[in-house]
Short mmCIF file of C-alpha atoms in Angstrom, two decimals:
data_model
loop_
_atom_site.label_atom_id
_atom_site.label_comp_id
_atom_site.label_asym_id
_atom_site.label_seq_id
_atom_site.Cartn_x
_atom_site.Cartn_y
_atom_site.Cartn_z
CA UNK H 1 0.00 0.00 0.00
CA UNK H 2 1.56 3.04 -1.15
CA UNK H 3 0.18 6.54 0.26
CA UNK H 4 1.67 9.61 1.09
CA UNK H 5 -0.63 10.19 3.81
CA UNK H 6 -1.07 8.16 6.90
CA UNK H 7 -2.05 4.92 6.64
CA UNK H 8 -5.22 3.07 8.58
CA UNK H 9 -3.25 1.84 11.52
CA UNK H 10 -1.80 5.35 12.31
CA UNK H 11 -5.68 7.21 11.59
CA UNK H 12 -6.78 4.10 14.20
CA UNK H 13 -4.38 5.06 16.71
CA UNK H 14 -5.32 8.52 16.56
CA UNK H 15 -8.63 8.61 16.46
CA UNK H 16 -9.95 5.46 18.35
CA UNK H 17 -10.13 6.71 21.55
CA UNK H 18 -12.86 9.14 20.11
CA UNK H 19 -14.29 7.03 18.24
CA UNK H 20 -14.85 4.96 21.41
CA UNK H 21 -16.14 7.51 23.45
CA UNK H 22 -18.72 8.72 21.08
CA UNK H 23 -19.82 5.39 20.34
CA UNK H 24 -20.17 4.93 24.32
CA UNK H 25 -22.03 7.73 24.12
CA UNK H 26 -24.44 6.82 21.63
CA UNK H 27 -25.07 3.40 22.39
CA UNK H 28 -24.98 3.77 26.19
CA UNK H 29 -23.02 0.59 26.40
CA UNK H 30 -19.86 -0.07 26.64
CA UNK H 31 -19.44 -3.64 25.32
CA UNK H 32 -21.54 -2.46 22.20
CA UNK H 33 -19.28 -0.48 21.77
CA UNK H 34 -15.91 -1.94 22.04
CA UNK H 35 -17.94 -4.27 18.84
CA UNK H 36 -18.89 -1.25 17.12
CA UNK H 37 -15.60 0.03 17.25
CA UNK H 38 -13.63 -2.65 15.99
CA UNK H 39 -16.04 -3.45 13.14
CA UNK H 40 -15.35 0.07 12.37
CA UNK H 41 -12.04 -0.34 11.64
CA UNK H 42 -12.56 -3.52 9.67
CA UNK H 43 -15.03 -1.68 7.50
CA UNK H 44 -12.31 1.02 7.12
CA UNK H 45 -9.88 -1.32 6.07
CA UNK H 46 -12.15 -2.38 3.75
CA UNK H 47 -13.08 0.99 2.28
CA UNK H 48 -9.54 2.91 2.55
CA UNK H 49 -7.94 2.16 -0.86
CA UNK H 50 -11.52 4.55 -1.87
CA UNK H 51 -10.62 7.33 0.50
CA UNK H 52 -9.04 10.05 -1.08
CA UNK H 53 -6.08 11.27 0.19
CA UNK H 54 -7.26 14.46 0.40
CA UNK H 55 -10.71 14.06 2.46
CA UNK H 56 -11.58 14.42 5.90
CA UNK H 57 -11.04 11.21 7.19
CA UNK H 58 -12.20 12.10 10.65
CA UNK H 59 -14.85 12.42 9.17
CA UNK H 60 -15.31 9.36 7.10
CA UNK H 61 -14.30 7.56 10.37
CA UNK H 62 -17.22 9.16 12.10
CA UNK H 63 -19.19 7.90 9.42
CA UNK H 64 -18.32 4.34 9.59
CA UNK H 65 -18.94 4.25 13.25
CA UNK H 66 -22.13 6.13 13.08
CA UNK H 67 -23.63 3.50 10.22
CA UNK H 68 -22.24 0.66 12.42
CA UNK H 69 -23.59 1.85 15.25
CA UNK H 70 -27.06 2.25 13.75
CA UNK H 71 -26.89 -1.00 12.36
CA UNK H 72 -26.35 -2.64 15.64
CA UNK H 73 -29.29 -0.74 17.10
CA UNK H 74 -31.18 -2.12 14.03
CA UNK H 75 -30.29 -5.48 15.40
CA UNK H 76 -30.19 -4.76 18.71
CA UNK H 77 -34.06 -3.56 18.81
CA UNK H 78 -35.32 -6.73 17.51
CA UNK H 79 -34.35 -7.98 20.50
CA UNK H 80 -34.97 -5.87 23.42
CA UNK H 81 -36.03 -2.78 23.06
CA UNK H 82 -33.96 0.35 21.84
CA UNK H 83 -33.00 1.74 24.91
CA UNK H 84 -29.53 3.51 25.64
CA UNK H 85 -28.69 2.69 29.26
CA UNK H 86 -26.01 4.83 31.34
CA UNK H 87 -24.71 2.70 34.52
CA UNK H 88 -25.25 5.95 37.19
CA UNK H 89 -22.88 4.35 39.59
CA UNK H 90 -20.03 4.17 36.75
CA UNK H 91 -19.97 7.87 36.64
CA UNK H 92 -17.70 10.37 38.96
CA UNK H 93 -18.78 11.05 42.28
CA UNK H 94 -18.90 14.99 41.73
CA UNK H 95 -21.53 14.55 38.74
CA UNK H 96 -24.30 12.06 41.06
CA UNK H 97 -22.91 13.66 44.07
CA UNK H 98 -27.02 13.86 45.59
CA UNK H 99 -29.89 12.03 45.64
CA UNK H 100 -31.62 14.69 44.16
CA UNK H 101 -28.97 15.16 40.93
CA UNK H 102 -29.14 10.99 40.74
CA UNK H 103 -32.73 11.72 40.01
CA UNK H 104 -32.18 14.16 37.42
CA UNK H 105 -29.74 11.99 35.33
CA UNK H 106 -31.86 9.28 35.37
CA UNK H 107 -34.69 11.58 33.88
CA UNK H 108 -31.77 13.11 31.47
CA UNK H 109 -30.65 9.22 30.35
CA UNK H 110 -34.10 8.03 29.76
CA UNK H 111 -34.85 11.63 27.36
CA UNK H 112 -31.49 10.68 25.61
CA UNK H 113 -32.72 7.38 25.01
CA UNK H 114 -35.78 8.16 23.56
CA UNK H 115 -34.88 10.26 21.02
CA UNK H 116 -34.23 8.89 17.26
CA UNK H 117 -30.85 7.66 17.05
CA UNK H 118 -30.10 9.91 14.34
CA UNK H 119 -31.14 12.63 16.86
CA UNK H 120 -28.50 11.42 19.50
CA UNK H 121 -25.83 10.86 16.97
CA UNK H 122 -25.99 14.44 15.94
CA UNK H 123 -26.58 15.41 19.19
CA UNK H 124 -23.39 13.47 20.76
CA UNK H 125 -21.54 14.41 17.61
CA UNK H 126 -22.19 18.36 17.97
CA UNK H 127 -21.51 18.59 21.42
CA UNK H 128 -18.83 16.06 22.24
CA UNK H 129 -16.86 15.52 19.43
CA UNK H 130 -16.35 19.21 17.87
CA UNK H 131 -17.99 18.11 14.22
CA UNK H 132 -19.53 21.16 12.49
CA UNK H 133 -22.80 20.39 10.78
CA UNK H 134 -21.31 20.01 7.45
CA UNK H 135 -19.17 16.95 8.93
CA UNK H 136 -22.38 15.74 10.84
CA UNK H 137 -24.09 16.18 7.54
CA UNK H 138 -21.47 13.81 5.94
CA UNK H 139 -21.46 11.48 8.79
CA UNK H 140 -25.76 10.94 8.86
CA UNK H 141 -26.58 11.62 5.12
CA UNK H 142 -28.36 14.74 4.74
CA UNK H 143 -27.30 18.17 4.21
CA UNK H 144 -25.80 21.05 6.44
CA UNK H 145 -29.43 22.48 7.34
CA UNK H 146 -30.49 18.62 8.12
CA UNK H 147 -27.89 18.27 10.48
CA UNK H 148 -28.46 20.76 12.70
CA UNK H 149 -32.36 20.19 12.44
CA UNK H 150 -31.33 17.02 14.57
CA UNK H 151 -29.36 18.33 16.85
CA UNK H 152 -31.98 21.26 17.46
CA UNK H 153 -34.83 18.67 17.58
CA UNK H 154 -32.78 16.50 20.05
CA UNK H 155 -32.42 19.63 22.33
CA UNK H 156 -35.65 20.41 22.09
CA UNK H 157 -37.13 16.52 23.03
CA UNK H 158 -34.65 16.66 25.78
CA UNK H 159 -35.91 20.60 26.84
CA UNK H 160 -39.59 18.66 27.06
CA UNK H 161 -38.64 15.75 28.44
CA UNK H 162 -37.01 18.00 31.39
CA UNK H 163 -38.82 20.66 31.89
CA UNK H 164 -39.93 19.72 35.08
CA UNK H 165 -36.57 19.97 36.78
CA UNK H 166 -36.29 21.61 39.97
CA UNK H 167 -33.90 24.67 39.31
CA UNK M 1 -46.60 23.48 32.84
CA UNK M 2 -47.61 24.30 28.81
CA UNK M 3 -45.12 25.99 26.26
CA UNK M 4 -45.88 28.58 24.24
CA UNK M 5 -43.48 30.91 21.96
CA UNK M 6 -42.12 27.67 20.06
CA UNK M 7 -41.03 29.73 17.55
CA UNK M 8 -38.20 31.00 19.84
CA UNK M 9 -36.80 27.91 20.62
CA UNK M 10 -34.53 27.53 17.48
CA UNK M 11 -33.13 31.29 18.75
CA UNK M 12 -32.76 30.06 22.03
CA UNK M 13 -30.63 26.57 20.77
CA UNK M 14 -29.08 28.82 18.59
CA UNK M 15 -27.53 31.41 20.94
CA UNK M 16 -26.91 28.42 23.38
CA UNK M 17 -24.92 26.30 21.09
CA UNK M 18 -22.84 29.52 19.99
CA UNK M 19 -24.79 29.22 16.46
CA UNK M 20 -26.23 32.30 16.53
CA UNK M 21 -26.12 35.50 19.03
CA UNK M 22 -29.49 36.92 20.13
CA UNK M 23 -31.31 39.13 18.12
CA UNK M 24 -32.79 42.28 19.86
CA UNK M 25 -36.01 40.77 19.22
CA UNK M 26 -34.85 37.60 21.52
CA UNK M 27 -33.51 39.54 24.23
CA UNK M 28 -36.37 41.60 24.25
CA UNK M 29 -38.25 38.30 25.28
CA UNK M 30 -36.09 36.57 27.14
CA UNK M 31 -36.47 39.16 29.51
CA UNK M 32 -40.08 38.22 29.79
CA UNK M 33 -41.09 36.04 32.36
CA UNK M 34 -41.78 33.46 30.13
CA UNK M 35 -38.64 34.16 28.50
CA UNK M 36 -36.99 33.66 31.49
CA UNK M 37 -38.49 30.86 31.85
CA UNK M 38 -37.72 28.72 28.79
CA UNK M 39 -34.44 30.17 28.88
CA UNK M 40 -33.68 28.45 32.51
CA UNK M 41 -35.60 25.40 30.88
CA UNK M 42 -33.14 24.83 27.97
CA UNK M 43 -30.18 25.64 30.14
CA UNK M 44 -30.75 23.27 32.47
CA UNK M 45 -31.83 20.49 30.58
CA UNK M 46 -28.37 20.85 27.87
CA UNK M 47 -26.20 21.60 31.34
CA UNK M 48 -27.67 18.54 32.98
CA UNK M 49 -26.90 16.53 29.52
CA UNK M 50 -23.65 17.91 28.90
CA UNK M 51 -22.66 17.13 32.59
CA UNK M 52 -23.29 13.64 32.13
CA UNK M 53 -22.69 12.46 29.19
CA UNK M 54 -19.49 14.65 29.72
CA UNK M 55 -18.57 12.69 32.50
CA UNK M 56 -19.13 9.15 30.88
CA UNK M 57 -16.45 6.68 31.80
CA UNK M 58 -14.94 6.16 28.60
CA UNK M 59 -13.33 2.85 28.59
CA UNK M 60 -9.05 2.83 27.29
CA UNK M 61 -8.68 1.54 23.87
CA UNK M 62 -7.34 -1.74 23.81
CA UNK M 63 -4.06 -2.62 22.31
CA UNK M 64 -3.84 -3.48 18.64
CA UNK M 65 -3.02 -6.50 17.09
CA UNK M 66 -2.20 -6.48 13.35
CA UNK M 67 -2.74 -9.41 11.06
CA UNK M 68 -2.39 -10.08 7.28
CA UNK M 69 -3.68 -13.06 4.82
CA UNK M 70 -1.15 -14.79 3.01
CA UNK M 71 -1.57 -17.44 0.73
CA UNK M 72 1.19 -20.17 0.78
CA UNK M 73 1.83 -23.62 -0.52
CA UNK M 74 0.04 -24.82 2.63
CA UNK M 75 -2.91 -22.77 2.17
CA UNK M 76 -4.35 -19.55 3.26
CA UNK M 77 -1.97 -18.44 6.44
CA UNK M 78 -2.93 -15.57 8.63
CA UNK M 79 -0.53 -14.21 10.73
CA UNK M 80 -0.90 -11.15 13.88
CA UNK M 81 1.19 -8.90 15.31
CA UNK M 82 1.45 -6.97 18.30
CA UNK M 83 4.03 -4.34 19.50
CA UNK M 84 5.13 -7.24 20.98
CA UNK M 85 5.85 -9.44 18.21
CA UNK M 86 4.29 -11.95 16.56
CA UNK M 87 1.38 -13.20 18.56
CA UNK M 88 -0.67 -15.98 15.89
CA UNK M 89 0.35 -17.77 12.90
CA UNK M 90 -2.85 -19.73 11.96
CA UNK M 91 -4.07 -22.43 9.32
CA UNK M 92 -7.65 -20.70 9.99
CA UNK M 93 -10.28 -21.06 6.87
CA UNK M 94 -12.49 -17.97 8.29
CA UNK M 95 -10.92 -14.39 8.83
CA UNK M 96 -13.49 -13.94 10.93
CA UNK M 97 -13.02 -16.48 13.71
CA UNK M 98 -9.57 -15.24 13.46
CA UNK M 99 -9.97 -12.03 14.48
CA UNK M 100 -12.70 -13.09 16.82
CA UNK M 101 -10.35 -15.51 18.44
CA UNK M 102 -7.49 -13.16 18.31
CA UNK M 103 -10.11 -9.97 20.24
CA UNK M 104 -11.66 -12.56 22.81
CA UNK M 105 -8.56 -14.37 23.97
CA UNK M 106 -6.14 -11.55 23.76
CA UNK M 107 -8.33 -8.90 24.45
CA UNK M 108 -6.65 -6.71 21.75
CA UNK M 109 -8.28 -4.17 19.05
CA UNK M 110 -7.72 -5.91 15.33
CA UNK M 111 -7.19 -4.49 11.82
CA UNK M 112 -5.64 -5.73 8.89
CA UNK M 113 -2.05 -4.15 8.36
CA UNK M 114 0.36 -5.40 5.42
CA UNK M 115 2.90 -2.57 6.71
CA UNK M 116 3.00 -3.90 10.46
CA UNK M 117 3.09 -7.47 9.47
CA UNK M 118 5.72 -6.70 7.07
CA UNK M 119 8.49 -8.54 8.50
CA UNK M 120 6.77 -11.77 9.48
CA UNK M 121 5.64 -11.89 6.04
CA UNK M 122 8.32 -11.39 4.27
CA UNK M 123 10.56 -14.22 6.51
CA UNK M 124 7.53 -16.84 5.79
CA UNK M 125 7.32 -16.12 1.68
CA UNK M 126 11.29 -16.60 1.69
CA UNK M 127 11.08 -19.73 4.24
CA UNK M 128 7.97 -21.27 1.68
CA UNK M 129 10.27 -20.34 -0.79
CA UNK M 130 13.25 -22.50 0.82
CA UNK M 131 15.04 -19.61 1.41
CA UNK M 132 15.02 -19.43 5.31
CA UNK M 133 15.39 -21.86 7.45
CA UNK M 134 14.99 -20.23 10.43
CA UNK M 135 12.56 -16.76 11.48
CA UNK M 136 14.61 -13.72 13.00
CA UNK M 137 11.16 -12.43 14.60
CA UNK M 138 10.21 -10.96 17.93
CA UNK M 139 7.84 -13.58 19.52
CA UNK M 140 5.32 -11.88 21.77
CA UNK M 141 4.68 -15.08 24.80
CA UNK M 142 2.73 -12.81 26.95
CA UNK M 143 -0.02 -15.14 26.35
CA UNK M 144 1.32 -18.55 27.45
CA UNK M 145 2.01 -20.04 30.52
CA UNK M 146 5.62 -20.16 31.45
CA UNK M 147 5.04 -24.11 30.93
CA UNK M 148 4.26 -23.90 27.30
CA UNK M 149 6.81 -21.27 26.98
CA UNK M 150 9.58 -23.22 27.99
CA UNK M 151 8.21 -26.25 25.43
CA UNK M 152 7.89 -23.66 22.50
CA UNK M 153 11.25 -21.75 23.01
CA UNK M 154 12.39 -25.68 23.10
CA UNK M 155 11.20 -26.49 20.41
CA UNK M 156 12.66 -23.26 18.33
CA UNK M 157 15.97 -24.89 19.51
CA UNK M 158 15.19 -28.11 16.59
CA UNK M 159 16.93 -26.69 13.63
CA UNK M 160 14.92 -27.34 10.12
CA UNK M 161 15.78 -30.13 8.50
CA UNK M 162 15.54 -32.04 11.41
CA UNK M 163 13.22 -33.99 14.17
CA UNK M 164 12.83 -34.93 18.11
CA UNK M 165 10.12 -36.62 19.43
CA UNK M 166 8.29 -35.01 22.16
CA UNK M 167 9.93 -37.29 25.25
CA UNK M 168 13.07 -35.38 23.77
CA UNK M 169 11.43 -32.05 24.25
CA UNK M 170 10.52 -33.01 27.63
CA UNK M 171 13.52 -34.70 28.44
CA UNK M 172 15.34 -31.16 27.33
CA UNK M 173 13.17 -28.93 29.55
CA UNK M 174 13.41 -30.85 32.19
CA UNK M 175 10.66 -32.88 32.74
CA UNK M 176 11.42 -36.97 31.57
CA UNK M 177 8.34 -38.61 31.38
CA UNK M 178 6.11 -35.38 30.73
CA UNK M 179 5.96 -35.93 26.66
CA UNK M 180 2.21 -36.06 26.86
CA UNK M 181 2.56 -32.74 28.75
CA UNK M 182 4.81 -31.61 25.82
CA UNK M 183 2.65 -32.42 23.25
CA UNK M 184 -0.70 -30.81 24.71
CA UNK M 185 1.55 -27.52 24.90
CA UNK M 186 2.64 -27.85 21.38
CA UNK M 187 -0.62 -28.39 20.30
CA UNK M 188 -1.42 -25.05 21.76
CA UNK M 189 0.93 -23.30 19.77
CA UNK M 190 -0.11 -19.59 18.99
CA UNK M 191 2.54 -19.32 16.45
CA UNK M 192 3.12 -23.09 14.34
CA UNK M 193 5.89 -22.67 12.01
CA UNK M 194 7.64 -20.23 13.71
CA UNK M 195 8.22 -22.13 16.71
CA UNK M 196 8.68 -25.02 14.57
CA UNK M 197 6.15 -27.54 16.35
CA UNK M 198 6.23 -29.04 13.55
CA UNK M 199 9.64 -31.02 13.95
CA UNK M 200 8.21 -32.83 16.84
CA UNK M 201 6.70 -36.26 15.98
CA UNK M 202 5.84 -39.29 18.03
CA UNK M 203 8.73 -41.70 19.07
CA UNK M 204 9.33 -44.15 16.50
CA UNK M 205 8.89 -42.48 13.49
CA UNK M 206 4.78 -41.86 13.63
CA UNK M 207 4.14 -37.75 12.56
CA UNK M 208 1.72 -37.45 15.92
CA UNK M 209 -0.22 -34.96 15.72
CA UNK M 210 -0.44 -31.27 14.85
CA UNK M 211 -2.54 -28.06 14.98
CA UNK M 212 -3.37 -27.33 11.18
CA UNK M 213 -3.88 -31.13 10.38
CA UNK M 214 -1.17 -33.88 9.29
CA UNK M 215 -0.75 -32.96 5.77
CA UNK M 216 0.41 -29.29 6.62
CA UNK M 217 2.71 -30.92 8.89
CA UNK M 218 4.31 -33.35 6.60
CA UNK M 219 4.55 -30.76 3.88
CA UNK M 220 6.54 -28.47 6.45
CA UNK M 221 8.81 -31.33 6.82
CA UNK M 222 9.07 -31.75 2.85
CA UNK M 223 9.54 -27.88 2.59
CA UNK M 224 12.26 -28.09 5.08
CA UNK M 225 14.04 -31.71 3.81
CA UNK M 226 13.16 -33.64 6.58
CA UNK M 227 10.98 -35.49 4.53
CA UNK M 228 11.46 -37.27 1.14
CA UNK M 229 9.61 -35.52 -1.31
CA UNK M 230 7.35 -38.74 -2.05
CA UNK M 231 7.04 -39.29 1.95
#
């Protein structure tokens, strides 16, 4: 394989670790996502003799991971149903610190779960992982306006879903 | 509690998300109580997101290990990698148990890499070739007990060309008697060819067993002269 710019393995090393943490994110599991990751990288393997050398490959990583991930829900919801589960007692002390706050992130993971996973994506994508809504654009499908329709739409389910939180 | 004044939400995402700053009209309602309101609604509910799913435990990426397909006059071999050497040589039909094995057992991220497996392919085309007799590779025995260790790094010792049976092996690390020990521990072998399990046969002349089957065995030894061609 002959390219001037970097090859798969050194775009994996770099951008893994985000990869995984998004994908966390997004499937609320972190065992999905561990799979989801690594079949990432397969399907990059796969597609990376297509990639120019010029293109955002953050980017197209994003991609990958995003239309794994969905997939998996796809598969996943046949079986139980699509629900994205965050383990409250894996989480830092200072963030469930009361009783009160535990309640409040349990509301805030069950209003992140609900929403369309295309929602969350852009959602976890816009806020977490720095992608302007061109790049979520090219990660979902869709254009620029598209993109940040989800992520507004997503804000606004979750802005419902909590409105009932004591200030 | 109802909403009205939906059409300032957008505004509101907007100037929270740094998309947009307030227009006059905006601030003029925000400062309403039921701007206020909504305001203190969509702040709290993207804090109390952002707090979390800030705070996720994200879990450490797991090493790498990097394979390649070859194909061979034995067959399809795959071979992986670590940055600790060569971790699997296998006579594996499916790619995908491969990698499967290679993730659950070694609990490494995989991905194909010709440039990382460079080496290790290279020595194998030139020993197929019978142009090597012997692999100048980093083994990576993280993975093994220290008993099977001792019976591979053994068994490296057998130059090509030539055989032991396993009672020799055992007798040679130490442990007379334990050949059925020996051979249980070769037959484990993460990395046939390379430690050269292969020039281990039964006492009295029988092949015994091995990993990828007997006919990849006695074709080694034909590869390698220890068997006549027609053997």
């Amino acid at each position: 394989m002959v390219r001037s710019a970097l090859s798969l393995a050194d775009l994996a090393e770099r951008h893994r670790p985000e990869l995984l943490a998004y994908l966390v994110r997004f499937l609320g599991d972190e065992h999905d996502a561990q799979d989801v990751c690594q079949e990432t990288f397969l399907r990059a393997h796969r597609a990376f003799a297509r990639l120019r050398p010029d293109s955002n490959s953050r980017a197209w990583l994003y991609r990958i991971a995003t239309r794994s991930a969905l997939n998996t829900l796809r598969r996943r919801s046949r079986i139980v149903a699509r629900r994205v589960d965050i383990d409250l007692d894996d989480l830092p002390a200072r963030v469930t610190a009361s009783g009160e706050q535990r309640i409040q992130l349990a509301a805030v993971t069950t209003a992140v779960g609900g929403l369309p996973p295309r929602q969350r994506a852009a959602l976890m994508l816009r806020q977490f992982h720095g992608l302007a809504y061109a790049e979520i654009a090219a990660t979902l499908g869709g254009n620029e306006a598209g993109a940040r329709a989800n992520v507004y739409q997503a804000i606004k389910k979750l802005r419902a879903a909590l409105g009932g939180l004591t200030p | 509690m109802t909403r009205e004044m939906t059409r300032h939400d957008d505004q509101i995402i907007a100037m929270l998300l740094g998309d947009a700053p307030a227009s006059p009209a905006l601030e003029a309602w925000l400062r309403s109580p039921a701007g206020r309101r909504e305001l203190t609604a969509y702040r709290q509910a993207l804090g109390a997101f952002t707090r979390l799913y800030g705070a996720i435990r994200v879990p450490r990426p797991r090493p790498t290990a990097y394979y390649c397909v070859i194909s061979s006059p034995i067959g399809r071999v795959l071979v992986a990698a670590t940055e600790g050497g060569l971790v699997r040589v296998s006579f594996r039909r499916s790619e995908a148990s491969f990698v499967a094995e290679l993730r659950e057992r070694l609990a490494v991220e995989v991905l194909p890499s010709p440039a990382k497996t460079a080496r290790i392919v290279h020595q194998l085309r030139a020993y197929f070739a019978g142009e090597r007799r012997r692999f100048d590779i980093e083994i990576d025995f993280r993975h093994v007990t220290s008993f099977q260790r001792r019976v591979l790094l053994a068994a490296t010792q057998v130059p090509a060309g030539q055989v032991v049976s396993y009672g020799e092996i055992a007798r040679r690390i130490g442990r007379p008697g334990g050949s059925r020990a020996v051979g249980q521990a070769l037959g484990h072998n993460p990395v046939p060819i390379v430690v050269p399990c292969h020039r281990v046969v039964a006492a009295g002349g029988a092949l015994g067993g091995y990993t990828g089957g007997l006919d990849i065995k006695r074709k080694l030894l034909r590869i390698e002269g220890a068997l006549a061609a027609t053997g």
